Short mmCIF file of C-alpha atoms in Angstrom, two decimals:
data_model
loop_
_atom_site.label_atom_id
_atom_site.label_comp_id
_atom_site.label_asym_id
_atom_site.label_seq_id
_atom_site.Cartn_x
_atom_site.Cartn_y
_atom_site.Cartn_z
CA UNK A 1 0.20 -0.12 -0.08
CA UNK A 2 1.44 3.35 -1.20
CA UNK A 3 2.34 5.91 1.75
CA UNK A 4 -0.05 8.82 1.82
CA UNK A 5 1.15 11.93 0.30
CA UNK A 6 0.00 14.02 3.22
CA UNK A 7 -0.23 12.55 6.65
CA UNK A 8 -1.55 14.46 9.71
CA UNK A 9 -0.48 12.27 12.62
CA UNK A 10 -2.16 12.90 16.10
CA UNK A 11 -1.79 16.62 15.78
CA UNK A 12 -2.14 18.77 18.86
CA UNK A 13 -2.21 22.44 18.97
CA UNK A 14 -2.51 24.61 21.87
CA UNK A 15 -2.78 28.41 22.69
CA UNK A 16 -2.32 30.48 25.73
CA UNK A 17 -4.74 33.38 26.75
CA UNK A 18 -4.34 35.15 30.12
CA UNK A 19 -1.91 32.56 31.27
CA UNK A 20 -4.11 29.64 30.72
CA UNK A 21 -3.36 26.89 27.99
CA UNK A 22 -6.29 25.96 25.73
CA UNK A 23 -6.40 23.12 23.35
CA UNK A 24 -7.59 24.16 19.74
CA UNK A 25 -6.91 20.85 17.99
CA UNK A 26 -6.82 17.57 19.81
CA UNK A 27 -5.12 13.99 18.68
CA UNK A 28 -6.27 14.69 14.80
CA UNK A 29 -5.06 12.45 12.35
CA UNK A 30 -5.88 12.10 8.56
CA UNK A 31 -4.10 11.22 5.28
CA UNK A 32 -4.57 12.07 1.66
CA UNK A 33 -3.29 10.44 -1.61
CA UNK A 34 -1.45 12.44 -4.10
CA UNK A 35 -4.04 14.36 -6.18
CA UNK A 36 -6.95 13.95 -3.77
CA UNK A 37 -8.93 16.93 -2.33
CA UNK A 38 -9.69 16.71 1.33
CA UNK A 39 -12.08 19.06 3.22
CA UNK A 40 -12.10 19.98 7.05
CA UNK A 41 -15.92 20.70 7.55
CA UNK A 42 -17.43 22.32 10.74
CA UNK A 43 -18.96 25.25 12.63
CA UNK A 44 -16.92 28.25 13.70
CA UNK A 45 -14.39 27.38 16.55
CA UNK A 46 -14.20 23.90 15.80
CA UNK A 47 -10.43 24.13 14.95
CA UNK A 48 -10.53 23.66 11.30
CA UNK A 49 -8.74 26.88 10.17
CA UNK A 50 -6.10 26.06 13.22
CA UNK A 51 -5.37 22.90 11.35
CA UNK A 52 -4.79 24.66 8.23
CA UNK A 53 -2.44 27.16 9.80
CA UNK A 54 -0.50 24.27 11.52
CA UNK A 55 -0.01 22.71 8.02
CA UNK A 56 1.12 26.06 6.50
CA UNK A 57 3.63 26.52 9.26
CA UNK A 58 1.91 29.47 11.12
CA UNK A 59 1.20 27.39 14.37
CA UNK A 60 3.35 25.33 16.43
CA UNK A 61 2.45 21.67 17.32
CA UNK A 62 2.27 20.85 20.92
CA UNK A 63 2.19 17.18 19.66
CA UNK A 64 1.99 14.65 16.79
CA UNK A 65 3.73 15.35 13.35
CA UNK A 66 2.92 16.53 9.61
CA UNK A 67 4.69 14.63 6.91
CA UNK A 68 4.45 16.07 3.20
CA UNK A 69 5.23 13.83 0.31
CA UNK A 70 7.53 11.49 2.59
CA UNK A 71 9.10 14.42 4.49
CA UNK A 72 8.25 15.24 7.96
CA UNK A 73 8.01 19.12 8.13
CA UNK A 74 6.80 19.52 11.62
CA UNK A 75 6.57 17.79 14.91
CA UNK A 76 6.56 19.14 18.80
CA UNK A 77 10.17 19.78 18.57
CA UNK A 78 10.93 20.89 14.74
CA UNK A 79 9.23 23.16 12.45
CA UNK A 80 10.19 23.98 9.00
CA UNK A 81 9.27 27.62 8.18
CA UNK A 82 6.40 28.14 6.00
CA UNK A 83 8.53 29.19 2.76
CA UNK A 84 10.15 25.97 2.86
CA UNK A 85 7.08 23.88 2.85
CA UNK A 86 5.90 24.78 -0.69
CA UNK A 87 2.44 25.22 0.22
CA UNK A 88 0.09 27.52 -1.76
CA UNK A 89 -2.79 29.40 -0.20
CA UNK A 90 -6.19 30.87 -1.13
CA UNK A 91 -7.37 33.21 1.47
CA UNK A 92 -11.07 33.74 2.40
CA UNK A 93 -10.52 37.47 1.36
CA UNK A 94 -8.51 36.49 -2.04
CA UNK A 95 -5.52 38.96 -0.70
CA UNK A 96 -4.96 40.38 -4.32
CA UNK A 97 -2.80 43.20 -4.99
CA UNK A 98 -5.02 46.05 -5.75
CA UNK A 99 -2.27 48.09 -7.60
CA UNK A 100 -1.31 44.88 -10.00
CA UNK A 101 -3.19 43.73 -13.11
CA UNK A 102 -4.44 40.00 -13.15
CA UNK A 103 -1.23 38.83 -15.04
CA UNK A 104 1.03 40.24 -12.41
CA UNK A 105 -1.08 39.07 -9.71
CA UNK A 106 -1.05 35.50 -10.90
CA UNK A 107 2.95 35.68 -11.49
CA UNK A 108 3.63 37.21 -8.18
CA UNK A 109 5.05 34.13 -6.64
CA UNK A 110 7.20 33.19 -9.59
CA UNK A 111 9.36 36.23 -10.03
CA UNK A 112 12.54 34.02 -10.10
CA UNK A 113 11.40 32.14 -13.28
CA UNK A 114 12.74 33.01 -16.69
CA UNK A 115 10.63 35.86 -18.21
CA UNK A 116 9.40 33.54 -21.16
CA UNK A 117 8.44 30.65 -19.11
CA UNK A 118 6.85 32.88 -16.50
CA UNK A 119 4.60 34.62 -19.18
CA UNK A 120 3.76 30.98 -20.46
CA UNK A 121 2.71 29.98 -17.08
CA UNK A 122 0.46 33.15 -16.28
CA UNK A 123 -1.24 32.82 -19.74
CA UNK A 124 -1.51 28.89 -19.40
CA UNK A 125 -3.13 29.51 -15.94
CA UNK A 126 -5.35 32.27 -16.90
CA UNK A 127 -6.79 30.09 -19.74
CA UNK A 128 -7.45 27.21 -17.22
CA UNK A 129 -9.43 29.52 -14.76
CA UNK A 130 -11.29 31.27 -17.72
CA UNK A 131 -9.55 34.78 -17.51
CA UNK A 132 -7.52 34.58 -20.61
CA UNK A 133 -9.02 37.90 -21.75
CA UNK A 134 -8.88 39.63 -18.42
CA UNK A 135 -4.80 39.94 -17.94
CA UNK A 136 -4.76 43.40 -18.10
CA UNK A 137 -7.55 44.08 -15.56
CA UNK A 138 -7.42 45.11 -11.91
CA UNK A 139 -8.89 43.46 -9.12
CA UNK A 140 -11.51 46.18 -8.61
CA UNK A 141 -12.69 45.65 -12.31
CA UNK A 142 -13.60 41.83 -11.63
CA UNK A 143 -16.68 40.25 -10.12
CA UNK A 144 -16.24 38.29 -6.91
CA UNK A 145 -16.03 34.87 -8.75
CA UNK A 146 -13.19 36.27 -11.12
CA UNK A 147 -11.33 37.48 -8.09
CA UNK A 148 -11.70 33.93 -6.50
CA UNK A 149 -9.99 32.54 -10.00
CA UNK A 150 -7.27 34.90 -9.81
CA UNK A 151 -6.51 34.05 -6.37
CA UNK A 152 -6.58 30.15 -7.40
CA UNK A 153 -4.52 30.79 -10.27
CA UNK A 154 -1.69 32.68 -8.04
CA UNK A 155 -1.60 29.75 -5.64
CA UNK A 156 -1.22 27.09 -8.35
CA UNK A 157 1.47 29.28 -10.29
CA UNK A 158 4.64 27.97 -8.46
CA UNK A 159 3.08 24.30 -8.62
CA UNK A 160 2.96 23.69 -4.77
CA UNK A 161 3.32 20.43 -3.14
CA UNK A 162 0.07 21.22 -1.40
CA UNK A 163 -2.82 23.66 -1.97
CA UNK A 164 -4.76 25.07 1.03
CA UNK A 165 -8.31 26.80 0.65
CA UNK A 166 -9.52 28.70 3.59
CA UNK A 167 -13.33 29.36 3.25
CA UNK A 168 -12.76 30.42 -0.40
CA UNK A 169 -16.42 30.87 -1.26
CA UNK A 170 -17.81 32.61 1.88
CA UNK A 171 -17.91 35.94 0.32
CA UNK A 172 -20.05 34.92 -2.71
CA UNK A 173 -23.85 34.39 -3.06
CA UNK A 174 -25.23 30.90 -2.64
CA UNK A 175 -25.58 30.27 -6.55
CA UNK A 176 -22.11 31.58 -7.34
CA UNK A 177 -20.58 29.48 -4.54
CA UNK A 178 -22.14 26.19 -5.75
CA UNK A 179 -21.28 26.77 -9.18
CA UNK A 180 -17.65 27.87 -8.39
CA UNK A 181 -17.06 24.94 -6.12
CA UNK A 182 -17.72 22.56 -9.14
CA UNK A 183 -15.39 24.61 -11.25
CA UNK A 184 -12.69 25.05 -8.79
CA UNK A 185 -12.66 21.23 -8.08
CA UNK A 186 -12.14 20.71 -12.09
CA UNK A 187 -9.15 23.47 -12.09
CA UNK A 188 -7.43 21.71 -9.31
CA UNK A 189 -7.93 18.09 -10.73
CA UNK A 190 -6.56 19.35 -14.15
CA UNK A 191 -3.51 20.83 -12.12
CA UNK A 192 -2.90 17.44 -10.37
CA UNK A 193 -2.40 19.38 -7.27
CA UNK A 194 -3.23 17.83 -3.65
CA UNK A 195 -5.46 20.26 -1.70
CA UNK A 196 -7.30 20.71 1.60
CA UNK A 197 -10.46 23.03 1.71
CA UNK A 198 -11.84 24.39 5.08
CA UNK A 199 -15.41 25.26 5.17
CA UNK A 200 -18.52 25.42 7.23
CA UNK A 201 -20.84 24.69 4.25
CA UNK A 202 -21.47 21.02 3.41
CA UNK A 203 -22.66 21.82 0.03
CA UNK A 204 -19.22 23.25 -0.87
CA UNK A 205 -17.55 20.16 0.79
CA UNK A 206 -19.63 17.59 -1.19
CA UNK A 207 -18.89 19.55 -4.39
CA UNK A 208 -15.38 19.54 -4.29
CA UNK A 209 -13.77 17.07 -1.76
CA UNK A 210 -12.80 13.27 -2.15
CA UNK A 211 -12.59 12.94 1.70
CA UNK A 212 -14.31 15.10 4.25
CA UNK A 213 -13.45 15.32 7.72
CA UNK A 214 -16.30 16.64 10.07
CA UNK A 215 -14.56 18.39 13.04
CA UNK A 216 -15.90 18.84 16.37
CA UNK A 217 -14.39 20.35 19.47
CA UNK A 218 -10.97 20.51 17.97
CA UNK A 219 -11.26 16.67 16.76
CA UNK A 220 -12.43 14.90 13.62
CA UNK A 221 -15.57 13.05 14.34
CA UNK A 222 -15.41 11.20 10.95
CA UNK A 223 -12.99 11.18 8.02
CA UNK A 224 -14.82 9.71 4.84
CA UNK A 225 -16.15 10.38 1.46
CA UNK A 226 -19.17 12.30 1.12
CA UNK A 227 -21.55 9.35 0.34
CA UNK A 228 -20.23 7.55 3.63
CA UNK A 229 -20.93 10.58 5.84
CA UNK A 230 -24.41 10.96 4.40
CA UNK A 231 -25.47 7.37 4.45
CA UNK A 232 -23.40 6.05 7.33
CA UNK A 233 -22.73 8.89 10.01
CA UNK A 234 -20.48 7.48 12.73
CA UNK A 235 -22.09 9.38 15.50
CA UNK A 236 -24.65 11.74 16.34
CA UNK A 237 -22.31 14.77 16.03
CA UNK A 238 -21.84 13.95 12.26
CA UNK A 239 -25.39 13.22 11.69
CA UNK A 240 -26.63 16.36 13.15
CA UNK A 241 -24.05 18.33 10.85
CA UNK A 242 -24.67 16.38 7.76
CA UNK A 243 -27.92 17.24 6.39
CA UNK A 244 -30.80 18.77 8.14
CA UNK A 245 -32.70 16.47 10.20
CA UNK A 246 -34.06 15.15 13.50
CA UNK A 247 -33.17 12.40 15.81
CA UNK A 248 -36.41 10.68 16.69
CA UNK A 249 -36.55 8.12 19.35
CA UNK A 250 -37.59 4.32 18.55
CA UNK A 251 -37.28 0.80 19.49
CA UNK A 252 -35.35 -1.86 17.62
CA UNK A 253 -36.42 -5.56 17.66
CA UNK A 254 -34.56 -8.11 15.99
CA UNK A 255 -31.04 -9.61 16.16
CA UNK A 256 -27.80 -9.81 14.06
CA UNK A 257 -29.66 -10.97 11.01
CA UNK A 258 -31.84 -7.87 10.71
CA UNK A 259 -35.05 -6.60 12.11
CA UNK A 260 -37.34 -3.50 12.50
CA UNK A 261 -37.48 -0.06 14.29
CA UNK A 262 -40.73 1.13 15.53
CA UNK A 263 -41.51 4.72 15.42
CA UNK A 264 -44.44 7.16 16.07
CA UNK A 265 -44.59 7.64 12.23
CA UNK A 266 -44.34 3.87 11.38
CA UNK A 267 -41.97 0.80 11.12
CA UNK A 268 -38.52 0.68 9.39
CA UNK A 269 -36.82 -2.36 8.15
CA UNK A 270 -33.29 -2.76 9.47
CA UNK A 271 -30.53 -4.42 7.44
CA UNK A 272 -28.14 -7.06 9.15
CA UNK A 273 -25.34 -4.45 9.06
CA UNK A 274 -27.32 -1.97 11.01
CA UNK A 275 -28.77 -4.36 13.40
CA UNK A 276 -25.14 -5.79 14.29
CA UNK A 277 -23.97 -2.00 14.91
CA UNK A 278 -27.20 -1.35 17.08
CA UNK A 279 -26.70 -4.51 19.12
CA UNK A 280 -23.03 -4.10 19.52
CA UNK A 281 -23.03 -0.64 20.49
CA UNK A 282 -25.83 -1.37 23.04
CA UNK A 283 -23.97 -4.35 24.40
CA UNK A 284 -26.87 -6.75 23.89
CA UNK A 285 -27.46 -9.77 21.91
CA UNK A 286 -31.41 -9.26 21.11
CA UNK A 287 -34.15 -6.83 21.26
CA UNK A 288 -35.49 -4.45 22.31
CA UNK A 289 -32.92 -1.75 21.96
CA UNK A 290 -33.79 1.82 22.41
CA UNK A 291 -32.50 3.79 19.40
CA UNK A 292 -32.39 7.42 17.89
CA UNK A 293 -33.27 7.56 14.27
CA UNK A 294 -32.12 10.16 11.98
CA UNK A 295 -35.10 11.49 9.84
CA UNK A 296 -34.22 14.00 7.09
CA UNK A 297 -36.51 15.97 4.81
CA UNK A 298 -36.44 13.32 2.02
CA UNK A 299 -37.54 10.58 4.58
CA UNK A 300 -41.08 11.89 5.29
CA UNK A 301 -43.55 12.25 2.33
CA UNK A 302 -46.84 13.82 2.22
CA UNK A 303 -49.77 11.20 2.08
CA UNK A 304 -53.16 11.94 2.69
CA UNK A 305 -54.22 8.51 2.90
CA UNK A 306 -51.66 7.65 5.59
CA UNK A 307 -53.06 6.84 9.17
CA UNK A 308 -50.21 8.68 10.66
CA UNK A 309 -50.49 12.75 11.01
CA UNK A 310 -48.57 15.45 12.15
CA UNK A 311 -49.41 19.25 12.73
CA UNK A 312 -47.90 21.90 10.17
CA UNK A 313 -46.01 24.26 12.38
CA UNK A 314 -44.81 26.48 9.25
CA UNK A 315 -43.67 26.06 5.73
CA UNK A 316 -40.82 27.62 3.56
CA UNK A 317 -41.67 27.70 -0.16
CA UNK A 318 -38.40 27.09 -2.31
CA UNK A 319 -39.85 27.14 -5.79
CA UNK A 320 -39.79 23.59 -6.85
CA UNK A 321 -40.67 22.38 -3.40
CA UNK A 322 -41.42 23.36 0.12
CA UNK A 323 -40.11 22.41 3.43
CA UNK A 324 -42.78 21.57 5.90
CA UNK A 325 -41.92 21.76 9.64
CA UNK A 326 -44.26 19.18 11.45
CA UNK A 327 -44.93 18.52 14.92
CA UNK A 328 -45.69 14.96 16.01
CA UNK A 329 -47.98 13.97 18.57
CA UNK A 330 -44.88 13.49 21.07
CA UNK A 331 -44.28 17.30 20.46
CA UNK A 332 -41.11 16.54 18.66
CA UNK A 333 -40.60 18.50 15.27
CA UNK A 334 -39.40 16.88 11.96
CA UNK A 335 -39.02 18.32 8.45
CA UNK A 336 -40.56 17.03 5.19
CA UNK A 337 -39.77 18.25 1.58
CA UNK A 338 -43.21 18.21 -0.26
CA UNK A 339 -44.53 19.18 -3.49
CA UNK A 340 -44.81 23.10 -4.19
CA UNK A 341 -48.37 22.84 -5.00
CA UNK A 342 -49.48 21.87 -1.65
CA UNK A 343 -51.21 24.78 0.27
CA UNK A 344 -51.71 23.57 3.83
CA UNK A 345 -51.91 26.30 6.57
CA UNK A 346 -50.04 26.45 10.08
CA UNK A 347 -52.29 24.41 12.71
CA UNK A 348 -53.43 21.94 9.86
CA UNK A 349 -53.18 18.19 10.13
CA UNK A 350 -51.11 16.63 7.57
CA UNK A 351 -50.90 12.94 6.56
CA UNK A 352 -47.47 11.67 6.23
CA UNK A 353 -45.56 8.44 5.77
CA UNK A 354 -41.81 7.24 6.10
CA UNK A 355 -39.80 6.98 3.01
CA UNK A 356 -36.58 6.00 4.47
CA UNK A 357 -34.36 3.86 2.17
CA UNK A 358 -31.32 3.75 4.27
CA UNK A 359 -32.05 4.23 8.00
CA UNK A 360 -29.68 5.88 10.36
CA UNK A 361 -29.76 4.97 13.74
CA UNK A 362 -27.81 4.97 16.86
CA UNK A 363 -28.41 2.90 20.17
CA UNK A 364 -29.87 5.55 22.85
CA UNK A 365 -27.37 4.37 25.43
CA UNK A 366 -24.45 5.38 23.57
CA UNK A 367 -23.38 9.01 24.06
CA UNK A 368 -20.93 10.91 21.66
CA UNK A 369 -17.78 12.64 22.84
#
């Protein structure tokens, strides 16, 4: 098995305020193969940007090590300076030089390259990011999306060993963010670069990354491809962050060969894999096991013929569909994605049924750290 191109091995990063030491990153490990795009995903204050700064060389390690292309660039005792790590960075605010045109911004980090080679590199990157006709323009003459592409081209110009992107789409509107995330992924792919993206937006993470690490309280709760995070979240922290949903209590009855979960909205069939996980985590050999089931908006459908009803709390029209917030008999609330033509009013009783294809459930006795 080939060695990883980037290895973060049990990283620990501390900082001191008012004489007290606080841990910003604790025992964090991940790896990327050459050419892969990884993402650190999490809310503000979870430690994701601190990890990026440690990889750049801007934060010292209190423990662990960073290995890049087989070379250990940092540990708790020794740290190579940022300029020797050959890392490219796309900053949140792009950090373009306002007095330089697009061509000189892109070529800023390759000033030692021969003039002809530098010009060819700048023109090639401008073509790749769709700005071949804008080389003489200045940053204030560009849109936000164009500025973002200039920043990306500048970071790629020196052919860095690793590309780091710190919330690169946060200053853009929603539609542009989602479109650019796909475009930027293709640009990075074409360059052959290995990259890490930091974001709080799961849509950006899903659009760009091969592997995603959901961060919580300075640690990685799960490091997996996007489809595994969605279908098989490792714990409640991941389930709560990935996809808007609600954890609803239920009862599992069955054994390691499968079974079913009873909820107040009906019954769910359980695969042998999930049954085994529930029994092992609850330290039981058979039913019943109290569980929490994740219900997302796509897991609940409107069905006027269903014996199960919920009370409409509010609705949010989104064009092609609506999101209904529904209150169950127990008082718990769930969200359902329904047809945009439905016109229920708040307070009405609405018939619903479960449409769960791949149940996500956790033994109720198991707490997440």
